[in-house]
Every structure is written in structure tokens, then in C-alpha cells.
Amino acid sequence: MITSINSSPLYKIVNPQSIAFFGASNNFSRMGSIMLSSVQALGYEGAIYPIHPSEKTVRGYKAFKSVMDLPEPADLAVMVLPTDIVTDAMRQCGERGIKHAIVVSGGFKESGSAGAELQKELEAVADNYGIRFLGPNCLGVANPHLKLNPTPIPAEGPPGFVGLASQSGSFITQMFNYLYRHGMGFSTALSVGNEANIDIVDCMEYLGVCPHTRVISLYIEGINRGREFIETAKAITPHKPIVALYVGGSEAGKKAGMSHTGSMAGPDEVYDGMFRQCGVMRAKTLSELFDFSFALASLPKPSGKRVIIQTNSGGPGAAAADSIGRAGFELPILSQSTIEKLRKVIPRTASTDNPVDMTFSKSPMDDFYEIPNILLQEENADMLLIYFISPAVFFERVLADSGLSADRMAEESKKFYDTHAHAFFSLVQKYKKPVIGYTYRSLQEPIVRDLLDRGVPIYKDPERAARAMAALVEYHTIKDKVSEKRISGRIIFEEAGSEKRASAL
Amino acid sequence: MITSINSSPLYKIVNPQSIAFFGASNNFSRMGSIMLSSVQALGYEGAIYPIHPSEKTVRGYKAFKSVMDLPEPADLAVMVLPTDIVTDAMRQCGERGIKHAIVVSGGFKESGSAGAELQKELEAVADNYGIRFLGPNCLGVANPHLKLNPTPIPAEGPPGFVGLASQSGSFITQMFNYLYRHGMGFSTALSVGNEANIDIVDCMEYLGVCPHTRVISLYIEGINRGREFIETAKAITPHKPIVALYVGGSEAGKKAGMSHTGSMAGPDEVYDGMFRQCGVMRAKTLSELFDFSFALASLPKPSGKRVIIQTNSGGPGAAAADSIGRAGFELPILSQSTIEKLRKVIPRTASTDNPVDMTFSKSPMDDFYEIPNILLQEENADMLLIYFISPAVFFERVLADSGLSADRMAEESKKFYDTHAHAFFSLVQKYKKPVIGYTYRSLQEPIVRDLLDRGVPIYKDPERAARAMAALVEYHTIKDKVSEKRISGRIIFEEAGSEKRASAL
């Protein structure tokens, strides 16, 4: 295990101060050009050295005929080259003193035995020069905190807290949009491709000590270093949650993974056992992977499984009760003192059973502050699940009816949304109980979007919320067990500022 | 069973030519006013007669002190009144010859024994005058085809094919937005509330013969007329699919339903047995309810369970293979002739295994036309599942790089999207195989949105697609069984234009 983030082979790959870029040109239809333009679009501030045999400049950067001509040995080389010239480029990098690379090019082990031979040569050259590299057949890295995104799709949204290590390149580049829409963002995303030199275990180890990463998300088709995976995960899970989507457990998933990255998959039971042993939460789908990641990264430890559901509609409340019940949670009866406090603010038609159903919205501030403030003090409950129907649909109609100008309406709306989101969030901060939301409307609507941005997980279906909440409870149960074992062993964690870091593992 | 749509007690409630509206005023904060403003917003063309004790006009309509003053006995009365004056209003409607009503007001059976007494009185008055009514404690109806939406939330999107009967009012009014975003719309939505006079079985019967309804979606907390439910569903499912979300099967869902509409729920097994017997597909969540509804309403009968997955990314392909495999589908090997045809259009790095993985997009027209055209001809496969990553993310970058004006870019983009959506849809129409999509991007992006509008189901996760596909297969299997039994019995279906209608049931 690494002792600090700088000692990871990934450190310079994730945090380069200069990049030699092979395969970008002024022809925008080429993959390399597209990838370089993503780097430009996000505003990477390090040095970029395009390597091109004939162009003088590439996309505005001074180009170099060869890495040998570079003013410095770049921290990182990115290669988007035809398969047959990759090894030679790697050799030149070695000669120039470049120690880290991303090999995007495919056509290696994943494409058959001839490709496997080529990959061996590539590995040998890298070993010879002490070069550490991601790939081949990968998309490398995205580190939004460094404004670095050399992937084919532009980054969206601010940097975040999700550290992804993926055996699919698509899932790093295609997930910017998904994560942003769901209230998250990458701390760092790593695509491992064929794992010739750096594998998913190395990535997990890096993300374990990365200070921006609050949860590690893994997309797995097959793990080659099982023992090391377990040891590394065991060292990480007591202080940072890990969620894994493993698709190789079904016959169909196994075959698909094989032809994708040539990885060897194993049966579900083996992986389930392995994950359980080291405290890794298993997700069954990509939606679950990030649903769980959001909950685990953002919510405090729940003290039990008793949930209050707050709703202003009976049907959504009953649907949530059904999902929550099936996920193994209890819906406790409210204490008499809570009911008495509620009676003063809720409508006459409201129900003080659980779900607490207001039946309609008497006042938005009651819904967003007064009522949850009472419910979060209930001693018989450990978590609050709340249904969001955007008050916008009512509020904006009232405004439209008021005859205000469009500008004044926009101003009033913004004030209204900000005030209510802020009031609600103050409760989330005040009480140390997990607060989770669900809605059937778009997550981009006012208040909900604001709360997502503040780190409140809000899901598109109460069942998704229920499963994420179950993962949260399970993580804290398993974590404590993994942790206890470790404390008696050789592994020690120490606090480093507000971030817990694994040290001396 | 009804012999024609006009003989349903719901016909005039769903298709009124005139409405007496109780409880709307010029004070916009009142529920009745909000509901009337929704009717105005959608542009209902029938006559509206607000009944108000003092106002001369209400929201621009001439108001009447009493229904007795109306120029005609309105087809429908909508009552959004304090509980204690509802029965009197019903009596006046009876005196004026009004035969249909929606009672929105709550405070009846759902609120305890005093309310139950009030409800009995209300029922007796209605019976006395031969009035049929929805509610109390409901939101009544939305019929976008008639531009009729007397619910609190404005309608969104065009009229559609989903006929919803719901024991939750929220699910009719709050689902416009949800359905529109997911590519659907209501044909008619019915909220039954306390089911004092018209119940969910009546609604199902109505929707069974409603020509705009291609699928019936039910939200159920508890069914009171079990035998009639089974008989009615059995008559409908052979020609029109029914999907039901039942939340009363878990302890928590049962309790929540009880306090919501006072309905009696039963154990899961009882409802599962009942649904199976009459060919109703059970959904476990609201998302499933509408996911299944879309598939069942839009897709042709699959001839088997062999699925081809088309993707241009390995990870999304492997994730789909995993989900599809777990849902009980096979991923057949492509025939030699298909592989030969593919070789001519796919990139060198592509995989002709299943998933068919292009690895990248060589040409959008290949992705949207040439390749699916080959795959849909494969005799070893029954269905096509296709991954959509919007080409917009690439196409618009190429355009932006081209230096075109914003107008020209918008024009070029629109042409590009239209052409590709049209080409793809021509294949959906040509081959009689189910074609289903999935994407991790927003469903509102170009091409995907267009295809949704044309009735191609595209889901936000391959697992959701897989479950909807499984429901499709199951429906057609069960349907044939229910159908066989019926043919030997007394029930006959006849074709009426392109719509099958139950007649002489």
C-alpha cells in the first residue's frame, strides 16, 4: 500500500503539470483532436505539447515533431495513435525521460492474440524505462479539480466527490452529464482499459487517499488481482465507502466483458463474498452505483432503521411506505409530543400517522422548515425521507396571476426558492440524522436542484431512495466490523486535517 | 360489463360538454380556483358555470348563485367545497337534473366515523337522484383529448395513450410532467378517492373501451370488489394490456393506504394470484408502472426471448447484457450472413459478438440506420435493444468548430437530428420486432426525444428496459392463455376500425 498520494503511480497521471499529446491534429474529426479540444474546453492550465509530424501548431498550441524536441520531459504523455506506432512512441517517451502515460489506442489484448503480442512488447518497453501507464484501450483520466479532461466528451458541472475507477472508458466520459443531473460530480475518474501496467486496484488505492474523493465507485467486469483487491479495499472501507457495480456475474455480462476488455469474470457468489469480506457495497445497476455513492458520501451514520416519511400527497406517501417497508426499514409511530407540535402547523385534514401526510401544502415554509424541524426531533426515528413536489408549480401560477413584470417575477421566484432551500438545508446541517428526498419531477427544478448542489440526496423514485438508504445502513454495519478487525491488526488510520487518510498501510 | 363507451357511468364525467363548478372564486389561493384555472389553461371548449354565492363573475366566467339558475342541467358538477355543504350541493344538482359529479372535498370516510356517516348521507342523496359520482376525496378526471383538466396542476405535453385509474389523486395531477418527460401522456386519468359511487373497476371498464387508451395503468391501495375486478380485467387483457402498481401488500404500504383512502389491503400473494389469473402485469414501483405501460402500449408481440444489443460503448453494452441476462433473455450469436453484412459498415475495432459494439461512432447514419437495419433482419433474434449516446455531443462540437453562424448551426442541427430520427423510425415501422432504447443522458436530448414522441420506448437504465421487456413477454404469454379461455366462453371481441373494442361482454 502507498504511504502518501504522491507515491502512487497515478499521481502524475491524475495531476500532471505538462502533457505531451500524441494524435491530435487540426482535423477535428480525429479522436485525438476531439480529446484535446475537451482539455482546452475545461481550461487546463498546465503546459500542452502536441506531438505532430508535420503541423506547426495544433489547435493553437505550438506543435513538436518529436518528444525529443520538448523543452522538458512532460509529466504525462497521452497517446491516441494507430496501434502499430504506440510502442515506438512509448520508447521515445522513455528516451526523453517521460515517466507516465495514458494509452488510449486500442487493438491490443482485447482484439486477439496478435494484439496480445503487441501489448507484451508495449509493456516491456515501459518496464525498461520505468514508465507507468494507464491502458491501452482506455480513456485515461478526468480530474475536474485540475480542470483536466482529456476524454472525448466535454465535462459538465463543477468538480465533485465521486472517485470512479472503471473498466469501461465510456463510464468516465459519458457520466459527466449523468452525475451532474443527479447532483454529483467526479473528484477523479479513471479508465483502466486493458490494465497492462496499472490496474483497478492501483486506482482504488489512489482514490483511497485522494482528498477530494468522498466515495469510491467501481465499474468492474473482472478483477485479476483478487487478494490485493481485498487487502486494499479492507484498508479503505473503514474510512471511505466503496461501491462496486460488477457485471461479470451473469453469463451474458461475463461474455460481454470478455469481448470488451478481455477480463476474466467469476460467478456472482465469489464476488459477493469478496465484496462482503472487505466492506464493499455491491450495486446491481449503474443507477444504483451512483445512487449508493451519493448516499454514502453525503449522509451521516444512521443510528437505526426507523424512518419517518413526510409527504403532502397520499399516493406518493403510500408508495414510499411500501418501498421503505420492503427494504427492511421500520415506520415508527410518532410520539405524543411530536404529534402535539405537528397539530399546530399542519392542515386539519393532515395525517399524523407515518407517513406524515399534510394532504396539501398549507404554507411552503411549513413544508420546508416547520414540519421537518419537528420530525427531525422525534426520538423514535433515525432518518427522514421527504417527498418533494416543487412548490414552483403553485408559486409561479400565483405570481403569474399577480400581474407582476417578468423581471420582478423572476426576482421574486429566486428569492422564494433560495429562502426555502436555505431553510431546509439549515435543518439538514443542524440535526445529525440522514435526510433523503424523492420526487417524480425533474431534478433540475428549483429548490430540489439547489438541495442536490448542497449535497442532499434526492432520488427519482422512493424505491431508489430506499435501496440507497439500505446501502447506507449496511455500509455502517459492515464498516464497523471491518474496522474492528483492523484495529487489532497492523493497520492504523490517522486524522489529517478534516480528511482521514490511510497512512503507513 | 358495459356494451359501449356511452353506457359507462363515467362517460359524461370524462367527456362533459358543460360543467357546473362549485368552490372556485376570484381568490387564487383557494383549491377550487386553482383547479378552475387549470381548466382554463388547457383550453376546455365546453361551457363552464361557476356556482358562487356572491361573485358576479369568477375568473372571467359568468357566475351563478345556485345550480337552479343554470341555463341547462350541466353534464357534470365539480365540487371543491367545505365537507359540510357537499351533500346539500349534491341535492341541488339532483333537483336541477345534473346526473354526474366529481366530489373533490375530503373529510368523509377517510377521516373517521363521523366522516363515514356524512359519506353515507351523500351516497343516499346521489342514489335518490340517480347521480353517478367520483370521490369524495379525489381529484376526479383529466382528459387531455378534450382539453379538460380540472386538477390543481397544469397539464403538460400532448394527449397520449395511457389510461390511468388511481386510488391516489396526486398520481393523476402530478404525473403530467413525469409522463411527458418519459415520452407518454394520459388518454384519460381518473382519481377514484373514497370510491363511494364509482370505483376502480368502473374506471377500468371505461378505459377498456376508451379508443384513446392503449394501455391501462392502475394505482391500487386495496380493491373492494375483487370478483368484479377479475371478471372485468379478464375481459380487457386479451385486447388491451393492464399494468397495476399495488402498494398494500407490505405492512407499511397497507397502513399508509388505510390512512390515505381507508381502503382494505390484502397480502401480496392474494393480489399476485388475482393479477396472474386475469393477465394484469404487476409493477413494483411507480417507475415500473409507466415503464411497463410504455412497452406494452407501443411494442409489437415479440416472437421469442432472443435479444441483440447494439452499442457503441463497451461498458454500457456489458451493463445491458448483464441486466438482460438476469431478466431471463438470451443473447444469441449472430448468423454468419449478418456478420458479413456488418463487416462492411462497422469500424475495424468493432465487435460482432452480442452486444454488437461499434467501439465508436464511425458515422451517425450507420448507427441509426445501416447497422440496426442489418440487426433487425437477423433471424436468430426477436428484439433489438439499442444504446443511445446522443450524437449531439459530437455533432455540435464539429459544427461549433466550423465557424457557422448560430442560426445556420441551429438549422443544420435540426436537419441532422430530424434525418437521423426519421431514418431510425422507418426501421421500427418496417420490421415487426420490438425495438427498445436506453440512455444515461437526458431523455429530452435531440433524436431520443423525437423517438419517444414517435412511441419508441427509451429507458434511463438498461435494467429498466430489461424489466419492461420482460413484462412485454409475460403479457403476451399470459394474454394468449386468458384469450384462449375466453374464446371457448361467452365473450367475443370484434374489430371496430383500427381499435379493438369489447362488445357484448
CSV table of C-alpha atoms in Angstrom, one decimal, chain A residues 83 107-123 194 258-259 262:
chain,number,residue,atom,x,y,z
A,83,THR,CA,-1.9,0.6,-32.8
A,107,GLY,CA,-6.1,-3.0,-30.9
A,108,PHE,CA,-4.1,-4.8,-28.2
A,109,LYS,CA,-5.1,-7.7,-26.0
A,110,GLU,CA,-8.8,-7.1,-26.3
A,111,SER,CA,-8.6,-7.8,-30.1
A,112,GLY,CA,-7.0,-11.2,-30.0
A,113,SER,CA,-3.6,-13.0,-29.9
A,114,ALA,CA,-1.7,-10.7,-32.3
A,115,GLY,CA,-2.9,-7.7,-30.2
A,116,ALA,CA,-1.8,-9.5,-27.1
A,117,GLU,CA,1.7,-9.9,-28.5
A,118,LEU,CA,1.8,-6.2,-29.3
A,119,GLN,CA,0.7,-5.4,-25.7
A,120,LYS,CA,3.5,-7.5,-24.3
A,121,GLU,CA,6.0,-5.5,-26.3
A,122,LEU,CA,4.5,-2.3,-25.1
A,123,GLU,CA,4.7,-3.5,-21.5
A,194,ASN,CA,-6.6,-3.5,-20.5
A,258,MET,CA,-14.7,-10.7,-22.2
A,259,SER,CA,-15.0,-9.2,-25.6
A,262,GLY,CA,-10.6,-9.3,-22.3
